[in-house]
Coordinates of C-alpha atoms in Angstrom, one line a residue:
Chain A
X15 CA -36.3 -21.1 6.3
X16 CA -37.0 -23.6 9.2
X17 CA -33.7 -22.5 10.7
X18 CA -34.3 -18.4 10.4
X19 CA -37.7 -19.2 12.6
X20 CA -36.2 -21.5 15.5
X21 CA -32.8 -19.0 15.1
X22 CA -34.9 -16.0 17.3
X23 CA -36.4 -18.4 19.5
X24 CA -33.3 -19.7 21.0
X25 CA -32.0 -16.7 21.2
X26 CA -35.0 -15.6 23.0
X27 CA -34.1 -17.8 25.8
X28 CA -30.4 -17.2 25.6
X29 CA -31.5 -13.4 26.8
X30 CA -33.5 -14.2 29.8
X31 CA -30.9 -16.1 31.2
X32 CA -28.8 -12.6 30.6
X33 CA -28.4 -9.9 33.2
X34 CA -30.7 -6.7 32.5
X35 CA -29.7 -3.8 31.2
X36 CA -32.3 -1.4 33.5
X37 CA -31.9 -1.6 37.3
X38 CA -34.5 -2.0 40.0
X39 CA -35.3 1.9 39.9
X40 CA -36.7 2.7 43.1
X41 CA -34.9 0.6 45.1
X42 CA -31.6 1.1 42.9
X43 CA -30.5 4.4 41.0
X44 CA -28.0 4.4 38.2
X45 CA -25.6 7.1 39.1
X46 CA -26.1 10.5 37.3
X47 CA -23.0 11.2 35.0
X48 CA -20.7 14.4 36.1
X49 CA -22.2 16.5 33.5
X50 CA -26.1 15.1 34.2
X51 CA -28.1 18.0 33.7
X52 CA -31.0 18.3 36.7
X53 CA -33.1 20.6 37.9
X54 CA -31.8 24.3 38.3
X55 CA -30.9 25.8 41.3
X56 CA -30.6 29.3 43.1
X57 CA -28.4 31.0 44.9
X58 CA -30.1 33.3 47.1
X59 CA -27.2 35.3 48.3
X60 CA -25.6 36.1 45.1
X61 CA -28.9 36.9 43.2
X62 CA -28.8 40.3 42.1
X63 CA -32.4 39.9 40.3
X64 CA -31.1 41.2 36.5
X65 CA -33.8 39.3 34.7
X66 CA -31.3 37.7 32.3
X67 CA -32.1 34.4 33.1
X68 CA -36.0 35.4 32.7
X69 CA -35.1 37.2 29.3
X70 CA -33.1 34.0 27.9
X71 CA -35.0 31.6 28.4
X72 CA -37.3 30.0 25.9
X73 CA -39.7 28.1 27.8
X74 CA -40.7 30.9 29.9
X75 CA -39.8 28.4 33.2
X76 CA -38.5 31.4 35.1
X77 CA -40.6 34.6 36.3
X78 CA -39.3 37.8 38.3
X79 CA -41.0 37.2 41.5
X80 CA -41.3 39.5 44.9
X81 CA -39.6 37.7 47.8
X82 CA -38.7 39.6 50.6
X83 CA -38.5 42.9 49.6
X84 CA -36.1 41.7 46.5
X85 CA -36.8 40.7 43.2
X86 CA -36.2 36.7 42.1
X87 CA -36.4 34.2 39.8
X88 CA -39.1 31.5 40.6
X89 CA -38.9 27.7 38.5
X90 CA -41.5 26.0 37.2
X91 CA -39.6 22.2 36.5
X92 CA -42.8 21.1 34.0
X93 CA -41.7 24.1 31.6
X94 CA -37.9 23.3 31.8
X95 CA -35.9 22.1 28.9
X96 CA -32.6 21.7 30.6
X97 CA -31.1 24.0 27.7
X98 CA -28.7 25.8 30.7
X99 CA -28.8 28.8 28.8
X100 CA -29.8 30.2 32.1
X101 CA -27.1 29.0 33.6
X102 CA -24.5 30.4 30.8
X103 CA -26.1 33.9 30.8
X104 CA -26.0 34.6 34.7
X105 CA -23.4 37.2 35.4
X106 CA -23.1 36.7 39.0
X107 CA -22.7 32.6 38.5
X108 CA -26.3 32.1 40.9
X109 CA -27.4 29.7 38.4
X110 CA -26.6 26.2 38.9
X111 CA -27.7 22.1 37.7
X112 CA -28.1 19.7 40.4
X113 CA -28.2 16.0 40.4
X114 CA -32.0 15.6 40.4
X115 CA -33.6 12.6 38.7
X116 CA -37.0 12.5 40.4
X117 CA -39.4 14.7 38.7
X118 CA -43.3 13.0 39.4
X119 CA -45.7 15.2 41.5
X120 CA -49.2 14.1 41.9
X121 CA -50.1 18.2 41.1
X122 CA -48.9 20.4 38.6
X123 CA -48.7 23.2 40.8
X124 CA -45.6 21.0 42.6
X125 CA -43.6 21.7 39.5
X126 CA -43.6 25.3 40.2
X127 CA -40.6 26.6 42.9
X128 CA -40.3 29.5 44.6
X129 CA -37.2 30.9 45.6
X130 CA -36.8 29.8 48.7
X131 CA -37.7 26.1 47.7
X132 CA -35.7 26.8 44.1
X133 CA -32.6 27.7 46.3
X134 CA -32.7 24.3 48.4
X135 CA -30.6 21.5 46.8
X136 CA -32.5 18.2 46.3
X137 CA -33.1 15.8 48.2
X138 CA -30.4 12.7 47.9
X139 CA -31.5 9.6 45.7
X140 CA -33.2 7.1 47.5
X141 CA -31.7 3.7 47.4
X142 CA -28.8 2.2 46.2
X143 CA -26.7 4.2 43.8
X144 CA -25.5 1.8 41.6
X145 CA -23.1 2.4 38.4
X146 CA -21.9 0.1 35.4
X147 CA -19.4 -2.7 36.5
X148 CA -18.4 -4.5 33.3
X149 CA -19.9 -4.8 30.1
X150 CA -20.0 -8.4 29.0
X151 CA -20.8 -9.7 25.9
X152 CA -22.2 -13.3 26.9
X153 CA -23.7 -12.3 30.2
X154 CA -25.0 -8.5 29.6
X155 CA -24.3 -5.6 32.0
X156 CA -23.2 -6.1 35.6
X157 CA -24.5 -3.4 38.0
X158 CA -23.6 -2.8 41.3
Chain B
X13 CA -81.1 -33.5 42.7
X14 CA -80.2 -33.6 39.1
X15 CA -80.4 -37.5 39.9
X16 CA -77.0 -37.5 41.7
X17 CA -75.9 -38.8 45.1
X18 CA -74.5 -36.8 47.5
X19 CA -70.5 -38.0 46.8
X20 CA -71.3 -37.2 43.7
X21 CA -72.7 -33.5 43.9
X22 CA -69.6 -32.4 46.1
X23 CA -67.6 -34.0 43.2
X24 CA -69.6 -31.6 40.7
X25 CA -69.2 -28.9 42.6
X26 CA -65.0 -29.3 43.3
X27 CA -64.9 -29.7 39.3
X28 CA -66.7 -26.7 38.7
X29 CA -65.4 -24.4 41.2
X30 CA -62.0 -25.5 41.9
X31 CA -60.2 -27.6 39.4
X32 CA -60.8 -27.3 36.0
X33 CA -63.2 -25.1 36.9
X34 CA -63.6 -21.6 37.9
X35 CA -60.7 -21.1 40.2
X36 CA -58.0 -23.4 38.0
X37 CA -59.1 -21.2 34.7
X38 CA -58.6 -18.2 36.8
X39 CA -55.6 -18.9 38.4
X40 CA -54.1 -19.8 35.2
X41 CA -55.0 -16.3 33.8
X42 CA -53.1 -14.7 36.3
X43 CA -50.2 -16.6 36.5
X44 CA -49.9 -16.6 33.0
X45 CA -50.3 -13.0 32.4
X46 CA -47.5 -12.6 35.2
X47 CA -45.4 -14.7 33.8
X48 CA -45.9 -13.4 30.0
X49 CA -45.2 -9.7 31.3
X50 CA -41.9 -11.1 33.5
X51 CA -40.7 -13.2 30.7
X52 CA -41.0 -10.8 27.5
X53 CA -39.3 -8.3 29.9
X54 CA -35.9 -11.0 30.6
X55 CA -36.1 -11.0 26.5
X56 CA -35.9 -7.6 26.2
X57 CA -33.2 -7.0 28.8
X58 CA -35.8 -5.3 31.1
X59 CA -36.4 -6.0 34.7
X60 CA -41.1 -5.9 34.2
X61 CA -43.4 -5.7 37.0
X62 CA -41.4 -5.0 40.2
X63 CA -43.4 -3.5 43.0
X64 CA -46.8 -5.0 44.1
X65 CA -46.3 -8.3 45.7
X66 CA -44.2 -11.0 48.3
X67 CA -40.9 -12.8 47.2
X68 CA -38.1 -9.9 47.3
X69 CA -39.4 -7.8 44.3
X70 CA -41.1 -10.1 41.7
X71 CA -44.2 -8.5 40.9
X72 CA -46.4 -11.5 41.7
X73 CA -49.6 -9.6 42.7
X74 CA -49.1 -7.1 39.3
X75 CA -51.9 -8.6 37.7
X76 CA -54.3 -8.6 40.5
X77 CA -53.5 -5.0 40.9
X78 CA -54.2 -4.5 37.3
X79 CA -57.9 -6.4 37.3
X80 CA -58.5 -4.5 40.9
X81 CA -57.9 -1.1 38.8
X82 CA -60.2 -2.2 35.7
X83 CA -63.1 -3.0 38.2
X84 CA -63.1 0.8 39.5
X85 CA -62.8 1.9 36.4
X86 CA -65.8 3.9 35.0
X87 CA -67.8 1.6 31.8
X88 CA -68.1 3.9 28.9
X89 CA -70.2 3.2 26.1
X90 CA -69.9 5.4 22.6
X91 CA -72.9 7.6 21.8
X92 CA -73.7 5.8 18.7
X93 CA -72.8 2.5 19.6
X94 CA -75.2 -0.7 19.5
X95 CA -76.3 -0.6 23.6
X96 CA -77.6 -3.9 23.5
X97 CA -74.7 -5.8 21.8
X98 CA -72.0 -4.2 22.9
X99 CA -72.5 -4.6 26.2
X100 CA -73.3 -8.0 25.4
X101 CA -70.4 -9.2 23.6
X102 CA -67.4 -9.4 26.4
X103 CA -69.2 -11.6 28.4
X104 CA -70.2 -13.5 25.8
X105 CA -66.7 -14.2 25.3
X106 CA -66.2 -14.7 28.3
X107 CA -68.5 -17.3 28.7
X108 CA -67.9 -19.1 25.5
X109 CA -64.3 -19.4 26.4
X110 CA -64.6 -20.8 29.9
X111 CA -67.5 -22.9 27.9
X112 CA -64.6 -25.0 26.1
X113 CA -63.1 -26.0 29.6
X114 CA -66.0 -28.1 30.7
X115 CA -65.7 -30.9 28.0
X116 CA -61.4 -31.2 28.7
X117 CA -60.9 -34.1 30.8
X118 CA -57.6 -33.5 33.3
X119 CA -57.0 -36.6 34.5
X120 CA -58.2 -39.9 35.5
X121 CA -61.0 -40.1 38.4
X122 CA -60.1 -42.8 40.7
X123 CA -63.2 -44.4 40.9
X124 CA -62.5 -44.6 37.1
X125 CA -64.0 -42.4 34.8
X126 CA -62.7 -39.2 33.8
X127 CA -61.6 -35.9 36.0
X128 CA -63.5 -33.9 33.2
X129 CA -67.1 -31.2 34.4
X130 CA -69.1 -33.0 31.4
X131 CA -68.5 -35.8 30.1
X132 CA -69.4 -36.6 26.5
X133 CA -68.0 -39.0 23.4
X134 CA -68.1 -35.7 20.9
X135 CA -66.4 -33.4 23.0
X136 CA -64.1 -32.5 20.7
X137 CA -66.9 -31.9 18.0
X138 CA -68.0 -29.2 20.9
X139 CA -65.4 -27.6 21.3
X140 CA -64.6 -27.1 17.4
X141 CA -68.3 -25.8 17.4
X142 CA -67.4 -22.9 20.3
X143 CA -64.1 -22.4 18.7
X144 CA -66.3 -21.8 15.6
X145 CA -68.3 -18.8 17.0
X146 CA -65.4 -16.8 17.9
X147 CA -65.8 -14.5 14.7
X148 CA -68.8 -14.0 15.4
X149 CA -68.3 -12.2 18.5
X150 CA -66.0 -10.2 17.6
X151 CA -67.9 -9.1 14.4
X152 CA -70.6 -8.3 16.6
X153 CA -68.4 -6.4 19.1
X154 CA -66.4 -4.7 16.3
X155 CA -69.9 -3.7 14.4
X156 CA -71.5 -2.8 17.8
X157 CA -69.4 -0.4 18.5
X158 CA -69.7 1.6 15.8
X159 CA -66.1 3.1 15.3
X160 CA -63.5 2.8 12.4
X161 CA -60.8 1.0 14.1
X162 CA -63.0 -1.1 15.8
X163 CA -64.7 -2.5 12.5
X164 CA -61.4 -2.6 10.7
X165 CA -59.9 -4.7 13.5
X166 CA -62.7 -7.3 13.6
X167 CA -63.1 -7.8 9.9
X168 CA -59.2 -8.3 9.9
X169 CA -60.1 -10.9 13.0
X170 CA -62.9 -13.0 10.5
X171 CA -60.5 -13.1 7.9
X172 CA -57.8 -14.7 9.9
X173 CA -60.1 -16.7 11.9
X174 CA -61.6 -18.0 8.8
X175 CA -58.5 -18.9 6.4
X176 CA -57.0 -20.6 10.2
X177 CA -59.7 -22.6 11.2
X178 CA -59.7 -25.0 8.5
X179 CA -55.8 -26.1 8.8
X180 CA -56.8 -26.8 12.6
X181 CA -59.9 -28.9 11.7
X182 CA -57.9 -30.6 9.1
X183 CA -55.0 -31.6 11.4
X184 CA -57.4 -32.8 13.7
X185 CA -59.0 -34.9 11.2
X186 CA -55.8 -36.9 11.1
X187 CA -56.5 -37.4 14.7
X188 CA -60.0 -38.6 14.4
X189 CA -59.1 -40.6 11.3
X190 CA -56.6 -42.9 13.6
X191 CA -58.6 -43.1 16.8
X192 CA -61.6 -43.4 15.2
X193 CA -63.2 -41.1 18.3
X194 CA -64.2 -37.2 18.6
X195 CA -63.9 -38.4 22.5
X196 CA -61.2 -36.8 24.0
X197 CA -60.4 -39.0 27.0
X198 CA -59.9 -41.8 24.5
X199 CA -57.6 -39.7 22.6
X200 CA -55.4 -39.6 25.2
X201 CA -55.8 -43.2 26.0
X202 CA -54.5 -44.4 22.6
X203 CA -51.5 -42.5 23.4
X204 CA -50.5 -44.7 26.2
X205 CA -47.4 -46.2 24.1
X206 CA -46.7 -43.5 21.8
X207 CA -48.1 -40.1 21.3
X208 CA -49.6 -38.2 18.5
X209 CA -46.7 -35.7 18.0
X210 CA -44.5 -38.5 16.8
X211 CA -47.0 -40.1 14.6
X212 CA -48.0 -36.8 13.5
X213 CA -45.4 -34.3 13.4
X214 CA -46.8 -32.3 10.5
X215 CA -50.1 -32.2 12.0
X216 CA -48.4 -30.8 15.5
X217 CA -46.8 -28.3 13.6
X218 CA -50.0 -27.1 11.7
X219 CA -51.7 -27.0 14.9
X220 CA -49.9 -24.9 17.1
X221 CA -49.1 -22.4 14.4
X222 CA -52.8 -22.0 13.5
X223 CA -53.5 -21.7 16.9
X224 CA -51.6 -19.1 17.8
X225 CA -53.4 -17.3 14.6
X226 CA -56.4 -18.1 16.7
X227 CA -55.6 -16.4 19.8
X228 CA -54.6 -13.8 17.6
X229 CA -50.7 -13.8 19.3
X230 CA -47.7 -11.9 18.0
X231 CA -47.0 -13.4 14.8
X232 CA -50.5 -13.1 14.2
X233 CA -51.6 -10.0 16.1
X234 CA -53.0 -7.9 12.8
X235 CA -56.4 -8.1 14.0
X236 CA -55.5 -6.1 17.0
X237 CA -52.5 -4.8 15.8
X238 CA -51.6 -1.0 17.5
X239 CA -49.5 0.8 15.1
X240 CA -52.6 0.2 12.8
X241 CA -56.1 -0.2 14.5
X242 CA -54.9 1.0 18.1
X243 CA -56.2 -2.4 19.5
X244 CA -58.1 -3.8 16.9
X245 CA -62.2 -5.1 17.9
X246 CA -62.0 -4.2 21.6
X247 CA -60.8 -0.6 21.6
X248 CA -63.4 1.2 23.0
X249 CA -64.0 -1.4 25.9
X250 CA -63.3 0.2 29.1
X251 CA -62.9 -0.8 32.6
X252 CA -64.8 -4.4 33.5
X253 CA -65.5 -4.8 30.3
X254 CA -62.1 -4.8 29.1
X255 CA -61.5 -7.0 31.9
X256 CA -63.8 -9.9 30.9
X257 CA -62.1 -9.6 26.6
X258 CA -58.5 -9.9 28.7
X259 CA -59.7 -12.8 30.5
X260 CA -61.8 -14.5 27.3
X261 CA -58.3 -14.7 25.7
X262 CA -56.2 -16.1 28.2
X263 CA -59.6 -18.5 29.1
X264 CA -58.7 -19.5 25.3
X265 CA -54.6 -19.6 25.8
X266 CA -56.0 -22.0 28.6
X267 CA -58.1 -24.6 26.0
X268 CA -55.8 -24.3 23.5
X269 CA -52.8 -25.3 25.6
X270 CA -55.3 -27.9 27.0
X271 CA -56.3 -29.3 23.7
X272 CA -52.6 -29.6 22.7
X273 CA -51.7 -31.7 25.0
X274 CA -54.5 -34.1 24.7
X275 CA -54.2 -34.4 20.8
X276 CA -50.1 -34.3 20.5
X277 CA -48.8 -34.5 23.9
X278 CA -50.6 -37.4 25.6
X279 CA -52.3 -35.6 28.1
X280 CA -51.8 -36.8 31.8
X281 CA -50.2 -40.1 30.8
X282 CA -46.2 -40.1 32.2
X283 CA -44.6 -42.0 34.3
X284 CA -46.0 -41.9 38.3
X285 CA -44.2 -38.9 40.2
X286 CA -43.1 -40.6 43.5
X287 CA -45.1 -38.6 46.4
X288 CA -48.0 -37.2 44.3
X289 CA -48.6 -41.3 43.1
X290 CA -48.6 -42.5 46.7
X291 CA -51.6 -39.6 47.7
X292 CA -53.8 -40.1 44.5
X293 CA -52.6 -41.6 41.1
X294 CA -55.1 -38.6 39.9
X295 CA -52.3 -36.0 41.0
X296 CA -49.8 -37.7 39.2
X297 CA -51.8 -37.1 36.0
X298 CA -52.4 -33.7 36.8
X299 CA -49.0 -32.7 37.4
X300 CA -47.9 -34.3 34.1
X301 CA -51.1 -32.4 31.9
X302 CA -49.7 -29.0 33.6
X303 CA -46.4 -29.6 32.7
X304 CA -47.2 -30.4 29.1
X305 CA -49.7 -27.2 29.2
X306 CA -46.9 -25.3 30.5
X307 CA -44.6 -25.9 28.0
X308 CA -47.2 -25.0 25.2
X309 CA -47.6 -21.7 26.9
X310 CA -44.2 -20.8 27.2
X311 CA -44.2 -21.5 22.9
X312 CA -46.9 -19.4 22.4
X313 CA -45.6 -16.5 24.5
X314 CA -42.5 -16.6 23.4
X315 CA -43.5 -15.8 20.1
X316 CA -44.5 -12.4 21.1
X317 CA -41.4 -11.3 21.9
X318 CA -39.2 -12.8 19.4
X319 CA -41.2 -12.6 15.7
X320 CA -42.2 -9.3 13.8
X321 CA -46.1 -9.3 12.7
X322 CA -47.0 -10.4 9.5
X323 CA -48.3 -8.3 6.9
X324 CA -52.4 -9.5 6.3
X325 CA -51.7 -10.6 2.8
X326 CA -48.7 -12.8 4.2
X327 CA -50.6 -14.2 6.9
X328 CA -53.8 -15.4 4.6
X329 CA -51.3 -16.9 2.2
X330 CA -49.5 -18.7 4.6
X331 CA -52.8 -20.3 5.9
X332 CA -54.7 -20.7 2.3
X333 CA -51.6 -22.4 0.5
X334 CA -49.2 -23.4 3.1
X335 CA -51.0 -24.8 6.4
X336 CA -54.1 -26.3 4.5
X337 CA -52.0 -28.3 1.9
X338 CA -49.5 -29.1 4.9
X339 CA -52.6 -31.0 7.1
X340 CA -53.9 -32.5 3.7
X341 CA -50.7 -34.2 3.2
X342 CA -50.9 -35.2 6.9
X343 CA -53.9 -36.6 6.6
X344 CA -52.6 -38.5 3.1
X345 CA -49.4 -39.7 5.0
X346 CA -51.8 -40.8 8.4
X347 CA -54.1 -42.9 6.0
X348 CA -51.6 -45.0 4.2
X349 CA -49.1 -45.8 7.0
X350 CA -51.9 -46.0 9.9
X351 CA -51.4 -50.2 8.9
X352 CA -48.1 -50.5 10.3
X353 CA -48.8 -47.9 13.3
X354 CA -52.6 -48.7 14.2
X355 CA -51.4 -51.0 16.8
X356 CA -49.5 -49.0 18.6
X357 CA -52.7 -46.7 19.8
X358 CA -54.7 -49.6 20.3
X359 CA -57.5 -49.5 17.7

């Protein structure tokens, strides 16, 4: 009994002397897998407006919007579920994910994008990108 | 003034404001919530508090931050809540914790009394006595505030307060029994050869565990446990107020480290630190009692992020027919070999 309460405590310290397995996030960013799934994004020039993407979705995150005499979608990221099921349905393949992995606004209404902001790519991580070295069973994970 | 000369006043006032006083007890806080939320964070694998301060991305100032935040914050009191006591009761607790820190003595004065704000021969006897009105305050607080959890939370916190104070004044009684003092400073006097945690290992062991039932840690945590009573006695304490509760239990993590290492640990006595010894042989002492106090604290934290709470029933057995009988037999063991020992302390 003695034993099974001093067991967790050494091995208590035994783990702060191990590497982390989170990374400094601002000032480091684990790199997004291939098949991450970010924010959607737009591409004006092959939009033909069809209202697929609008009729598919389920969260009601895209709208039909008036934008320069054309109809197109417009995002709202806080409505999103990353389902891609706009992406599968476009014909005209103007539907894409990015990277993105920063999503805090101080406003909701920053969550919403219209066209022309939901046809810009985002902006690149801040920081270091950093990515899995080794995976070590005494010391813990090794970024860098 | 107060009938004190002038050297003397400035002495008061240095105890009182600077060390152990105000700023020491504060300072301690702060560091050791810092180091509590860094530490549990390495045992979990995680990196903790990152941004806010100097020193390449340790999180020094995170605390500050956090205290600087609860001042703004707006006070909000429950419709049907007891005004009068519930505004009454964090600083209360407040106060009786930082209360405790004025009978501790620190060190040796070099004009040879004790570095200690109030000197008395039954400061120990006090400090049980403040120790003893901790229910109380959080009854009162948990009762003013007039909502379910709270009320659940604080009659949890006089169950456990009352089934673990009697273990603790038991193993101190073994204490009291062999120095034949309630006087602190001469506690740690009669551990100038040998100290307490080797003539008393039982009564070390009681001690620290019902003391971390005391400052209601994470073995011990029902009382404010979250998956239950969200946070127990002070959950609808907002903003300064919440402050002050924060502060009264790391005020406590303070005495209780403190009072460890006078009873079991030998307080400042250790062997002279080179450079500190040749300034003051006070600092010596000092450095020695923070070291000991240190490693108290790290115990007690460590505990939070390495045992599962207890379930109530569990935790009232352990204390009723574990730790009681456990500083009983202490006290049997102390009283017949204390012959063969008793001149070791010097009695």
């Amino acid at each position: 009994m003695v034993l099974s309460i001093l067991r967790p405590f050494f091995l208590g310290l035994y783990h702060v002397f191990k590497r982390t397995f989170t990374v400094k996030h601002p000032y480091e960013t684990l790199k997004p897998p291939e098949r991450h799934r970010g924010r959607v994004m737009l591409n004006m020039d092959r939009c033909i407006g069809c209202n697929s993407c609008v009729n598919i979705c389920p969260n009601k995150a895209l709208t039909l919007v008036e934008f320069n005499g054309r109809k197109l979608p417009q995002y709202n990221a806080g409505r999103c579920c990353f389902c891609v099921l706009c992406v599968d349905i476009c014909p005209v393949l103007a539907l894409s994910m990015t990277h993105e992995v920063e999503y805090s606004v101080y406003k909701k209404e920053d969550h919403i994008y219209p066209p022309d902001r939901f046809s810009q790519p985002p902006e690149p991580i801040k920081g270091k990108i950093v990515t899995v070295k080794t995976l070590d069973k005494k010391f813990g994970v090794k970024h860098g | 003034m107060l009938g004190l000369s002038f050297v003397e006043l400035i002495e008061l006032f240095i105890k009182v404001l600077i060390f152990p006083g105000t700023l020491f007890s504060l300072l301690f806080s702060i560091i050791v919530i810092w180091f509590e939320r860094k530490f549990l964070a390495r045992m979990h694998l995680r990196i903790g508090p990152l941004h806010v301060g100097p020193f390449n991305r340790l999180g020094l100032f995170q605390p500050i931050a956090d205290f600087l935040k609860l001042v703004q914050k707006e006070i909000i009191t429950p419709s049907r809540a007891n005004k009068f006591l519930y505004d009454l009761m964090p600083m209360l607790a407040a106060f009786l914790s930082a209360l405790s820190i004025a009978f501790i003595p620190y060190a040796l004065d070099p004009s040879g009394g004790y570095w200690v704000i109030f000197y008395t021969p039954l400061s120990l006897l006090v400090i049980l006595v403040i120790l003893t009105a901790k229910p109380f305050i959080m009854v009162g607080a948990g009762w003013a505030a007039n909502n379910k959890y709270c009320t659940i939370g604080a009659l949890r916190a006089a169950f456990q307060l009352l089934a673990y104070e009697i273990p603790i004044v038991l193993s101190l009684a073994g204490i009291v029994i062999a120095t034949r003092s309630f006087d602190l400073a001469r506690i740690v006097e009669a551990q100038s050869s040998v100290w307490f945690i080797i003539l008393q290992p039982i009564g070390f062991i009681v001690i620290l565990i019902a003391m971390m039932a005391e400052l209601l840690r994470r073995p011990f945590d029902i009382p404010l446990a979250e998956q239950e009573v969200v946070f127990g006695w002070p959950t609808e304490y907002t903003g300064v107020q919440f402050a002050l509760v924060m502060v009264a239990e790391y005020f406590d993590l303070c005495v209780t480290a403190s009072l460890i290492t006078i009873l079991f640990l030998g307080g400042w006595s250790g062997p002279a630190i080179p450079l500190l010894h040749d300034i003051s042989p006070m600092l010596s002492g000092i450095f020695w009692f923070l070291l000991k106090m240190a490693v108290i604290t790290v115990i007690v934290i460590m505990g939070r992020g390495v045992f599962p709470r207890l379930r109530i029933d569990q935790l009232l057995e352990s204390g009723w027919t574990v730790l009681i009988p456990l500083a009983i037999i202490q006290i049997l063991i102390t009283l017949a070999t204390a012959q063969w020992w008793l001149p070791l302390i010097g009695v």
